[in-house]
CSV table of C-alpha atoms and ligand atoms in Angstrom, one decimal:
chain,number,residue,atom,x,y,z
O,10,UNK,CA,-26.1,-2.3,-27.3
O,11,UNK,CA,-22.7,-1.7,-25.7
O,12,UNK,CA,-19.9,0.1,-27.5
O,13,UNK,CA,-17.1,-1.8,-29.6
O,14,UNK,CA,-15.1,-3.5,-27.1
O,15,UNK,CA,-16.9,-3.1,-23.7
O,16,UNK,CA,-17.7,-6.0,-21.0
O,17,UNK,CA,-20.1,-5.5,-18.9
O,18,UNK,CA,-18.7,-6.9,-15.2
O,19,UNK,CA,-19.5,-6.8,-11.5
O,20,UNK,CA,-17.6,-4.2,-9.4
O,21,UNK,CA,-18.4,-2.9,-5.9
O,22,UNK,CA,-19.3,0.7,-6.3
O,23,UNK,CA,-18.9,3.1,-3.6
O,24,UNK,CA,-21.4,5.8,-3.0
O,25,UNK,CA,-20.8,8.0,-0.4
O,26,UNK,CA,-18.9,8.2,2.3
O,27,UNK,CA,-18.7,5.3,4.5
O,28,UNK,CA,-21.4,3.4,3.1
O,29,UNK,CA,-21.6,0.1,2.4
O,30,UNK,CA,-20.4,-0.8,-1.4
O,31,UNK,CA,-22.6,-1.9,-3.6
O,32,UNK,CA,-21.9,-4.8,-5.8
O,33,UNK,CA,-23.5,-4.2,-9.4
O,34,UNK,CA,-22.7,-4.1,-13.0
O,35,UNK,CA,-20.7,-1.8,-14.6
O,36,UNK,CA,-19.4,-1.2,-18.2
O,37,UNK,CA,-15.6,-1.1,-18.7
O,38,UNK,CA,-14.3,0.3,-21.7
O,39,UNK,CA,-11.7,-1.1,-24.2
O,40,UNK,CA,-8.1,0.2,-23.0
O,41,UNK,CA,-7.0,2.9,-24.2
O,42,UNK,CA,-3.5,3.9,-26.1
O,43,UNK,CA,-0.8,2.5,-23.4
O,44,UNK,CA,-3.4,0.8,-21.3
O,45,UNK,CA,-4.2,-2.6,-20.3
O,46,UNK,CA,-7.1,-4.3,-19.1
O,47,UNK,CA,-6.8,-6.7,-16.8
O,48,UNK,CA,-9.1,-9.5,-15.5
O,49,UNK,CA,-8.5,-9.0,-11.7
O,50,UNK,CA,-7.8,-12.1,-9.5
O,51,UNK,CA,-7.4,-11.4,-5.9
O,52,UNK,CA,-7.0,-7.9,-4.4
O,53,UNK,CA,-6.0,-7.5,-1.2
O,54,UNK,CA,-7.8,-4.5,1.0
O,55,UNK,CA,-5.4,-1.7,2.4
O,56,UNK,CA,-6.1,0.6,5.5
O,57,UNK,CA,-5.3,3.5,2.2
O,58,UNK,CA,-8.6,1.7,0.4
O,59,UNK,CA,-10.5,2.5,3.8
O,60,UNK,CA,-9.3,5.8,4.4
O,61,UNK,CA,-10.2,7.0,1.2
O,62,UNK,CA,-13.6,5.4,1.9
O,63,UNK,CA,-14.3,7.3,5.2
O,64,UNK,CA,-12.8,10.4,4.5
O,65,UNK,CA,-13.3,11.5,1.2
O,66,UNK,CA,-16.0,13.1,-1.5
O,67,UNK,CA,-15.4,12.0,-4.8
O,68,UNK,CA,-18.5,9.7,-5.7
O,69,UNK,CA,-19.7,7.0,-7.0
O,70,UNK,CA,-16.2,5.6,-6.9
O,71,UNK,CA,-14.5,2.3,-7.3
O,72,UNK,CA,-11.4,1.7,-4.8
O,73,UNK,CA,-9.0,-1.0,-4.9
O,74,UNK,CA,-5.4,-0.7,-5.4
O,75,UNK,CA,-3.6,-3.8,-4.2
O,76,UNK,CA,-4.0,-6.4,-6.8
O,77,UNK,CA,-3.3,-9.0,-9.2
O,78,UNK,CA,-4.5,-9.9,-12.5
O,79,UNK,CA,-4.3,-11.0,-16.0
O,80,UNK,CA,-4.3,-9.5,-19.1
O,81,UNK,CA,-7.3,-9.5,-20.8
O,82,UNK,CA,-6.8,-6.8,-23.9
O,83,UNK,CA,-4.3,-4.3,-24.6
O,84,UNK,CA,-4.2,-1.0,-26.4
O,85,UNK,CA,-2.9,0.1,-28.9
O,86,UNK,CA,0.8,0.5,-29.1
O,87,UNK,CA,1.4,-1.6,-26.1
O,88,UNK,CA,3.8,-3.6,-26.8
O,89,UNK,CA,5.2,-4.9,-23.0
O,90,UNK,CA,2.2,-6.6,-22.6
O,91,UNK,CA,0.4,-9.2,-24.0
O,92,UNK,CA,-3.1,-11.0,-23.3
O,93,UNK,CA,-2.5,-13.5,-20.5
O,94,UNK,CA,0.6,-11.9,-19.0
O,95,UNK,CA,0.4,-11.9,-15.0
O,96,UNK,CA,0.5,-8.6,-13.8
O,97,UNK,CA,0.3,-6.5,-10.3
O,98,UNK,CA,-1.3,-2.9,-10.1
O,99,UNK,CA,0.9,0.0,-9.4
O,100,UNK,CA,-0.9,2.8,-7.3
O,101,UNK,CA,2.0,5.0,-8.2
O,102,UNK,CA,3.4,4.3,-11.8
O,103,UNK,CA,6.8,4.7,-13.7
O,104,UNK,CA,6.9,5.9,-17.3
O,105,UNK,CA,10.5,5.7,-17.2
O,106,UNK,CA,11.5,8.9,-18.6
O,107,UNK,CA,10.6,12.2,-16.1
O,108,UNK,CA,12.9,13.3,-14.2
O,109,UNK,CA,12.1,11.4,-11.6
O,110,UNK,CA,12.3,8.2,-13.4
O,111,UNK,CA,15.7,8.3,-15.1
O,112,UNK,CA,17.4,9.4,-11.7
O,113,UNK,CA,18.2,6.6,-9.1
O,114,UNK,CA,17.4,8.8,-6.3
O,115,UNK,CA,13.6,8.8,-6.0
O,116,UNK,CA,10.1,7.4,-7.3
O,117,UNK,CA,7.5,10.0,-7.7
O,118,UNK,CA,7.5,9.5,-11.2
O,119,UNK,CA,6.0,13.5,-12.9
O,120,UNK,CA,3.7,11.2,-16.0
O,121,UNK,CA,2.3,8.5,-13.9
O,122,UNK,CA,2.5,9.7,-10.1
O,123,UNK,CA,-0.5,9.0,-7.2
O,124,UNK,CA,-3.7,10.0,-9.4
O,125,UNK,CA,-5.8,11.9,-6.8
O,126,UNK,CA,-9.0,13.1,-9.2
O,127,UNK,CA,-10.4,9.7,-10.1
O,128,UNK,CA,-9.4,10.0,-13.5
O,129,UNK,CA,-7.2,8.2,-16.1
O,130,UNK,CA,-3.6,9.9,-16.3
O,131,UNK,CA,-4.0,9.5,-19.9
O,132,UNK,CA,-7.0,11.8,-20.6
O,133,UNK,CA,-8.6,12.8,-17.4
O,134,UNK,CA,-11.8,10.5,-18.1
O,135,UNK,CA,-12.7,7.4,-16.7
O,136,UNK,CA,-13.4,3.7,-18.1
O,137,UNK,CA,-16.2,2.9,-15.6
O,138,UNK,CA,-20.1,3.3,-16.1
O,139,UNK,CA,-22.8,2.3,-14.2
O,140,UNK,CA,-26.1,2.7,-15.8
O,141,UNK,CA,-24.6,5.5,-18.6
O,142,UNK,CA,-22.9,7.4,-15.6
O,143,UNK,CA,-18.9,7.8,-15.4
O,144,UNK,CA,-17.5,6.1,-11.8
O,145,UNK,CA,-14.4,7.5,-10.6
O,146,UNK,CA,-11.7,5.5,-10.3
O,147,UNK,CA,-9.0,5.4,-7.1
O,148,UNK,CA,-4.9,6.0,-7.7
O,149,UNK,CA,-5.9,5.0,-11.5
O,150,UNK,CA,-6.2,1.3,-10.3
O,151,UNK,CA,-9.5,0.6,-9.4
O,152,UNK,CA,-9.2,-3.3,-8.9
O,153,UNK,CA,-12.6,-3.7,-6.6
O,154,UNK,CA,-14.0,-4.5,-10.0
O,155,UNK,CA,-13.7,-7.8,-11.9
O,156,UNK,CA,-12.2,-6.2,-15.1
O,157,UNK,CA,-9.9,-2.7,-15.2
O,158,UNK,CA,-7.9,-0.6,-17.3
O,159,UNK,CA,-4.6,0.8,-16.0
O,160,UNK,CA,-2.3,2.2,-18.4
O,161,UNK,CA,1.1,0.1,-19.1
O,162,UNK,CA,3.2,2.1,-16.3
O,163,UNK,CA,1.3,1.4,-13.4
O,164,UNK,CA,1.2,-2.6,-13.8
O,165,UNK,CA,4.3,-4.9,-13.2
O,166,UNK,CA,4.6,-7.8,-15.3
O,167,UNK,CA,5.4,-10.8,-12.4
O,168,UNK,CA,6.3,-14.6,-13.3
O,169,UNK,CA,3.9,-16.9,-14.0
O,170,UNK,CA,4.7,-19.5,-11.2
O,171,UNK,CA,3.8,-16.5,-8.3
O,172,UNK,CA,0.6,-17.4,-6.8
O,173,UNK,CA,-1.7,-14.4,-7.5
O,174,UNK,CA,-3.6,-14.8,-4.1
O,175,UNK,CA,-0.8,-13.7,-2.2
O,176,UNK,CA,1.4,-11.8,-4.3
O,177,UNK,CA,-1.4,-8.9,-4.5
O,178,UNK,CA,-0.2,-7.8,-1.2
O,179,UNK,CA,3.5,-6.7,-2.7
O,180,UNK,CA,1.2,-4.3,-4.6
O,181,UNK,CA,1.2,-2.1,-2.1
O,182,UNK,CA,1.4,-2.8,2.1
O,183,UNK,CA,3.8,-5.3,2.0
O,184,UNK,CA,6.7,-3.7,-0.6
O,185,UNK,CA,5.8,-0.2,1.5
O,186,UNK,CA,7.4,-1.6,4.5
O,187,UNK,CA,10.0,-3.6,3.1
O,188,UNK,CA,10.8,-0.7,1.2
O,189,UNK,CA,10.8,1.7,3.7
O,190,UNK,CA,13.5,-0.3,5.7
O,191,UNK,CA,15.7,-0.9,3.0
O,192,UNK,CA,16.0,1.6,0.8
O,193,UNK,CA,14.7,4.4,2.7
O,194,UNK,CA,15.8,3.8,6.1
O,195,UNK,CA,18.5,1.2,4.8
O,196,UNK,CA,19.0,-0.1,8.4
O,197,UNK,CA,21.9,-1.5,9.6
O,198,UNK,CA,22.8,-4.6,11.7
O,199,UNK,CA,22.8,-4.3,15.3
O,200,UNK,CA,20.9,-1.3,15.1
O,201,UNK,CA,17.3,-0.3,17.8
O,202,UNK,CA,14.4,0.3,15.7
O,203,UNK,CA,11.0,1.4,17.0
O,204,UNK,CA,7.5,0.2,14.8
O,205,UNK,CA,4.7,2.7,15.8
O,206,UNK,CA,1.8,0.7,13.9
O,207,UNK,CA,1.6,-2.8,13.9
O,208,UNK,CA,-0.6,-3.3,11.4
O,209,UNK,CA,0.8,-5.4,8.0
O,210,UNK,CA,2.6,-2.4,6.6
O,211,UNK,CA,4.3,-2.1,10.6
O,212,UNK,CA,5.1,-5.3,10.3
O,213,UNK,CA,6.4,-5.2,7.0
O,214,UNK,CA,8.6,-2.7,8.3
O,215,UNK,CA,9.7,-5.2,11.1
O,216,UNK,CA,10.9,-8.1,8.7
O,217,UNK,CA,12.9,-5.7,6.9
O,218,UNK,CA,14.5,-4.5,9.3
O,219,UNK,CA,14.6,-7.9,11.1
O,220,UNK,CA,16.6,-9.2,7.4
O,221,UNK,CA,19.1,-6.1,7.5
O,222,UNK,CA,20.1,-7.6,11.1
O,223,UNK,CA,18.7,-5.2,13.9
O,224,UNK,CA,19.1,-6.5,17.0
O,225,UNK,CA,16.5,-5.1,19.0
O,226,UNK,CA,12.6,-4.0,17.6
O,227,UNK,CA,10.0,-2.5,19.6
O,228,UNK,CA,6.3,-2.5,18.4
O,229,UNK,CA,4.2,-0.5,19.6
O,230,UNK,CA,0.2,-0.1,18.9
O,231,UNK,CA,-2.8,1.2,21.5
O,232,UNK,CA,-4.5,-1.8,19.7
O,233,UNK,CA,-2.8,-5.2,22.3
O,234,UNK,CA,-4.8,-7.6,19.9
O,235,UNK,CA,-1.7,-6.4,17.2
O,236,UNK,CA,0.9,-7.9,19.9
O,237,UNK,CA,-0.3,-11.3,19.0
O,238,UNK,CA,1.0,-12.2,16.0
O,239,UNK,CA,4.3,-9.3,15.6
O,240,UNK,CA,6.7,-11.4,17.3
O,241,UNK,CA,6.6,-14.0,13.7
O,242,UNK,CA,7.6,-10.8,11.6
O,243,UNK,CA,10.4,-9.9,13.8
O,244,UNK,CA,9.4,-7.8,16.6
O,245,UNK,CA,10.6,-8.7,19.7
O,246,UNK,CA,9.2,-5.9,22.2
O,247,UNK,CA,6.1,-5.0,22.6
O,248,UNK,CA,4.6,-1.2,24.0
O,249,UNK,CA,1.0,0.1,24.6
O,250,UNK,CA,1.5,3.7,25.1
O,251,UNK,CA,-2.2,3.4,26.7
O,252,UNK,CA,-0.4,1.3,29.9
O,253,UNK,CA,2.0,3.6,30.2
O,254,UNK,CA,1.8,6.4,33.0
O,255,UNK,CA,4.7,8.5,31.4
O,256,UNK,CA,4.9,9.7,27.2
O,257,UNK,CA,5.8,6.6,25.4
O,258,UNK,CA,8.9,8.3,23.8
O,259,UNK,CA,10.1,8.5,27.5
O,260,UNK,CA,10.4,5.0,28.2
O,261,UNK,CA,12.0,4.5,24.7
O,262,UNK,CA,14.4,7.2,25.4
O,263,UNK,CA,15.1,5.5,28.9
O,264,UNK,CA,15.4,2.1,28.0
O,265,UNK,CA,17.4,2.3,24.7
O,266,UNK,CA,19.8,4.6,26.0
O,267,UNK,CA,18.9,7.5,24.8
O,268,UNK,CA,16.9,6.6,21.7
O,269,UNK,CA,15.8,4.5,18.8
O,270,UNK,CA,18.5,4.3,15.7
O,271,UNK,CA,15.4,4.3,13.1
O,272,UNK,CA,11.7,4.5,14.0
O,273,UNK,CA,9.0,4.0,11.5
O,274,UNK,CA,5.4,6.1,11.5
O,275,UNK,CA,2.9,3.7,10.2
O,276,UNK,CA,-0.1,4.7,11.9
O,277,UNK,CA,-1.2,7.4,10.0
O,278,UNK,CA,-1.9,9.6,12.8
O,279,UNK,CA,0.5,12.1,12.6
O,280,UNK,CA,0.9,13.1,16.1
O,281,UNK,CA,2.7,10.3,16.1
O,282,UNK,CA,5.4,11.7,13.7
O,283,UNK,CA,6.7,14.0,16.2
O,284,UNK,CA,6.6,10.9,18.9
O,285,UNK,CA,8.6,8.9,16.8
O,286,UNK,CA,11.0,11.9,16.2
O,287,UNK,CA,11.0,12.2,20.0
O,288,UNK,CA,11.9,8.0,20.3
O,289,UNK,CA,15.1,8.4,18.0
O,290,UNK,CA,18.5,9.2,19.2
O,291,UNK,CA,20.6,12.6,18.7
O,292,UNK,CA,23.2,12.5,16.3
O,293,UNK,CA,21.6,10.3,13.7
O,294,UNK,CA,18.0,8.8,14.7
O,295,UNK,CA,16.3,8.4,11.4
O,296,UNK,CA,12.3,8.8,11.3
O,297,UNK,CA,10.6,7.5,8.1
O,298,UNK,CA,6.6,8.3,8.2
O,299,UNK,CA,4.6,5.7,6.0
O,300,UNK,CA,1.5,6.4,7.5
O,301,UNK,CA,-1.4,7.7,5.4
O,302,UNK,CA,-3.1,10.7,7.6
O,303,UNK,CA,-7.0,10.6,7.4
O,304,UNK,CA,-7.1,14.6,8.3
O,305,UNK,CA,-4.9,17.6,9.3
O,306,UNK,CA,-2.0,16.8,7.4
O,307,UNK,CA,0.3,19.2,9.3
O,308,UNK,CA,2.9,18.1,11.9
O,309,UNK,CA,4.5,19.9,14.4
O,310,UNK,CA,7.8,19.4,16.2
O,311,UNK,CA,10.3,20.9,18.2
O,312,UNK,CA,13.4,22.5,16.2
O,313,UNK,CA,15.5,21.3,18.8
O,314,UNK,CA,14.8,17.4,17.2
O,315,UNK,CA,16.7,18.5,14.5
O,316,UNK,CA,19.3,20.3,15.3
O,317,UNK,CA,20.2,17.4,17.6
O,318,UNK,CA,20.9,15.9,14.6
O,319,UNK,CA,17.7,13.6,13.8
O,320,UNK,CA,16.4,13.1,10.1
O,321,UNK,CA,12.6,12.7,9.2
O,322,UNK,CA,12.3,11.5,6.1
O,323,UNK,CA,9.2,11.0,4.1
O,324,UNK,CA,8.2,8.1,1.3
O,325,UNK,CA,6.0,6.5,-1.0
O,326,UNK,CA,5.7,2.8,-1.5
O,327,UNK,CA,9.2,2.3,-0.4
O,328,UNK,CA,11.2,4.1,-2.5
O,329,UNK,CA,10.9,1.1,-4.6
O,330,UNK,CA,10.9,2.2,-8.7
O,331,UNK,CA,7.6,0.5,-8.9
O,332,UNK,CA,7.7,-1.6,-12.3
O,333,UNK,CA,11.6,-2.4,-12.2
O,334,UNK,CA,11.7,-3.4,-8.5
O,335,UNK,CA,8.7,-5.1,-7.5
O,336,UNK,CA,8.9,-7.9,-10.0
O,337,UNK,CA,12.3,-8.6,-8.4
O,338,UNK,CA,10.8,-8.6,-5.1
O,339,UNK,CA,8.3,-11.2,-6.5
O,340,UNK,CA,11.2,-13.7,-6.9
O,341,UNK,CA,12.7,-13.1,-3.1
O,342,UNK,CA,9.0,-14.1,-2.3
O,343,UNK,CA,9.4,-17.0,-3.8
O,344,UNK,CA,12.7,-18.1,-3.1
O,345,UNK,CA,11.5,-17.6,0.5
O,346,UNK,CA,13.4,-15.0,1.7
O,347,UNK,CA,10.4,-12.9,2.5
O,348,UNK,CA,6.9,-13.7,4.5
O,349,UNK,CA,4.0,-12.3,2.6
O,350,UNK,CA,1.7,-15.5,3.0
O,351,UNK,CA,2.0,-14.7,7.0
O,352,UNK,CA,0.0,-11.2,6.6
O,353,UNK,CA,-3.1,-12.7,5.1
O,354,UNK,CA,-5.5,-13.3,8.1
O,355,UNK,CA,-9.0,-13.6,6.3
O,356,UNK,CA,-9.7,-15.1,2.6
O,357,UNK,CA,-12.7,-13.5,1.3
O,358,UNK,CA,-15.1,-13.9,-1.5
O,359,UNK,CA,-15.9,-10.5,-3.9
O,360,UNK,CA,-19.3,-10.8,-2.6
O,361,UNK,CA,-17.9,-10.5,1.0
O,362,UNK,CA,-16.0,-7.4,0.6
O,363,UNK,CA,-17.5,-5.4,2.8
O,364,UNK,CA,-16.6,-7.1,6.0
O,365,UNK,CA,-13.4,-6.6,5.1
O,366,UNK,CA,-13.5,-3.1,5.1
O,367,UNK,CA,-15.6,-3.8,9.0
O,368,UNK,CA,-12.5,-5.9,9.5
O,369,UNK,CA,-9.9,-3.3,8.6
O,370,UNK,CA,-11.7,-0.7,10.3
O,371,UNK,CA,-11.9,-2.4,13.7
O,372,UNK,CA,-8.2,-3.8,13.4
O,373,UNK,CA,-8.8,-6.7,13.3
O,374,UNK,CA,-7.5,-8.0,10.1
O,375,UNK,CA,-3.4,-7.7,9.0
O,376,UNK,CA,-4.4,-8.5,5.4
O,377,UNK,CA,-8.1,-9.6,4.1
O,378,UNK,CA,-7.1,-10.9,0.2
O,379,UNK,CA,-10.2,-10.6,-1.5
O,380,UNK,CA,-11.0,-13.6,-4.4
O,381,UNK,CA,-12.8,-12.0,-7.5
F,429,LIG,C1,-1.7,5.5,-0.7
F,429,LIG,C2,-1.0,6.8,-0.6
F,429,LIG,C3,-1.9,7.9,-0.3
F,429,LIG,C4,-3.1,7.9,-1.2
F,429,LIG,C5,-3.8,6.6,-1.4
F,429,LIG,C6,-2.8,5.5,-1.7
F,429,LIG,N1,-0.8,4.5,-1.0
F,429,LIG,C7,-1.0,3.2,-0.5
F,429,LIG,O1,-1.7,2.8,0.3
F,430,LIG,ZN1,-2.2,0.8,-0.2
């Protein structure tokens, strides 16, 4: 006998560290006050999603956070959404009113920011049970699961004519880079960027920076399979620091003149914060770090890097302000002016889920979008 308002679904629950999911049933409870539930349609894996996976010790757990859906129920109060609406997950939400929110400057909204404990921002429990047990949830999204609740500021409502099998991957990889070109880096034409990552969030990077004019981009990733398909998102160069005899911020320093207007860390390794910092040139080479580090966090650099004049600057999904941009974002996709379609390289069913996290783990996937 379930409680008033619970479905009973599949999700893929994820038990320890590194292991294999496990597709079973779970209970998901009705939403709560400023919550949705949504039926989830496609979700798309991120390398975040894997990371958390490997590296973390908060279990059993459902990840997910790149995703698209439709309203099932709403809350009470909730008044943006109704049942139906088409919607995509927010791992970092807006309420609108913190001090973060009402000032143009920045997204890290105080209400509805990254959720790191598994919880519901709302009241610190969760809506998942397996068997009578709690599961944790991951950034407050959870979308590995048929059904989910997320509260009402970390979903964007997105037109009905966007095709939910690829728009799930402007939840997260795809607006990140974009993001991190326009508004954080906010490139300028004719200018040398450097991509150290190529994987979709790299390349994502790339095509913004391609679209803002740049004249010359240089990939670089010890992975050559990535080479293969960067050219299509804009870069034009390719590097493999691992078939180079001298440090790779050498070679960029000698043949851009000196060094790289912007780079962009999206590896996640973040040795490779202070190599980038090392690519860019004196005066006003720019830095942005996207990357997602697995373990040290720290990063060291000489001070000289800065007072040469360079700028590192740090961000979260792009600087975008998640619910008022990324809707917007959704209509450039489908006026063509951006390539999402291009990052999906494997279509999955749920049941298949966990070669895409093999797939992602060996590199060998851009985007795997995952049909529920
Ligand atoms: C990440 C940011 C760091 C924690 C997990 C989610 N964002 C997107 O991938
Ligand atoms: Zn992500």
């Amino acid at each position: 006998s379930l409680r008033p308002g619970v479905i009973t679904c599949k999700a893929a629950v994820a038990y320890g560290a590194g292991q294999p999911l496990v597709i079973e049933e779970v209970e998901v409870s009705p939403p709560q006050p400023n919550e949705i539930r949504i039926k989830v349609v496609c979700t798309s894996l991120c390398g975040s999603d894997v990371g958390a996976w490997l590296s973390q010790s908060l279990f059993p757990r459902i990840f997910g956070h790149e995703a698209s859906g439709i309203v099932e129920s709403i809350g009470e109060g909730v008044t943006e959404f109704k049942e139906g609406d088409h919607v995509l997950t927010l791992f970092t939400g807006e309420c609108k009113r913190c001090k973060q929110c009402t000032s143009d400057k920045g997204n890290a909204c105080q209400n509805l920011g990254l959720e790191r404990r598994g919880i519901m921002h709302s009241d610190q429990k969760t809506r998942f049970f397996v068997r009578g047990a709690p599961v944790f949830h991951f950034c407050a999204v959870s979308s590995f699961s048929e059904y989910t609740v997320v509260h009402t500021g970390c979903a964007a409502k997105v037109d009905l004519s966007a095709p939910l099998e690829k728009i799930c991957l402007l939840s997260c990889g795809i607006a990140s880079g974009l993001g991190a070109a326009w508004n954080v880096a906010d490139v300028s034409k004719g200018s040398t960027v450097v991509i150290f990552g190529l994987g979709a969030v790299g390349l994502a990077a790339a095509q913004g920076a391609k679209l803002r004019g740049a004249s010359r981009i240089i990939g670089v990733d010890i992975n050559p399979r990535k080479a293969e398909q960067a050219m299509k998102f804009g870069v034009d160069e390719y590097l493999n620091p691992k078939d180079l005899d001298e440090p790779i911020s050498q070679v960029i320093k000698r043949i851009t003149e000196g060094g790289a207007d912007y780079c962009f860390e999206c590896t996640g390794d973040v040795s490779v914060v202070t190599t980038a910092l090392q690519s860019c040139c004196d005066g006003w080479g720019t830095t942005v770090t996207l990357g997602v580090p697995r373990g040290k966090p720290e990063i060291t650099a000489h001070y000289g890097l800065l007072l040469t004049g360079r700028t590192l600057k740090g961000t979260m999904f792009g600087g975008w302000k998640p619910k008022s941009d990324i809707p917007l974002l959704v209509y450039r996709y489908l006026k063509k002016e951006i390539l999402v379609d291009e990052f999906v390289t494997h279509d999955l069913q749920f049941e298949e889920i966990n070669k895409a996290f093999d797939l992602m783990k060996g590199g060998e996937c851009l985007r795997c979008v995952i049909h529920m």
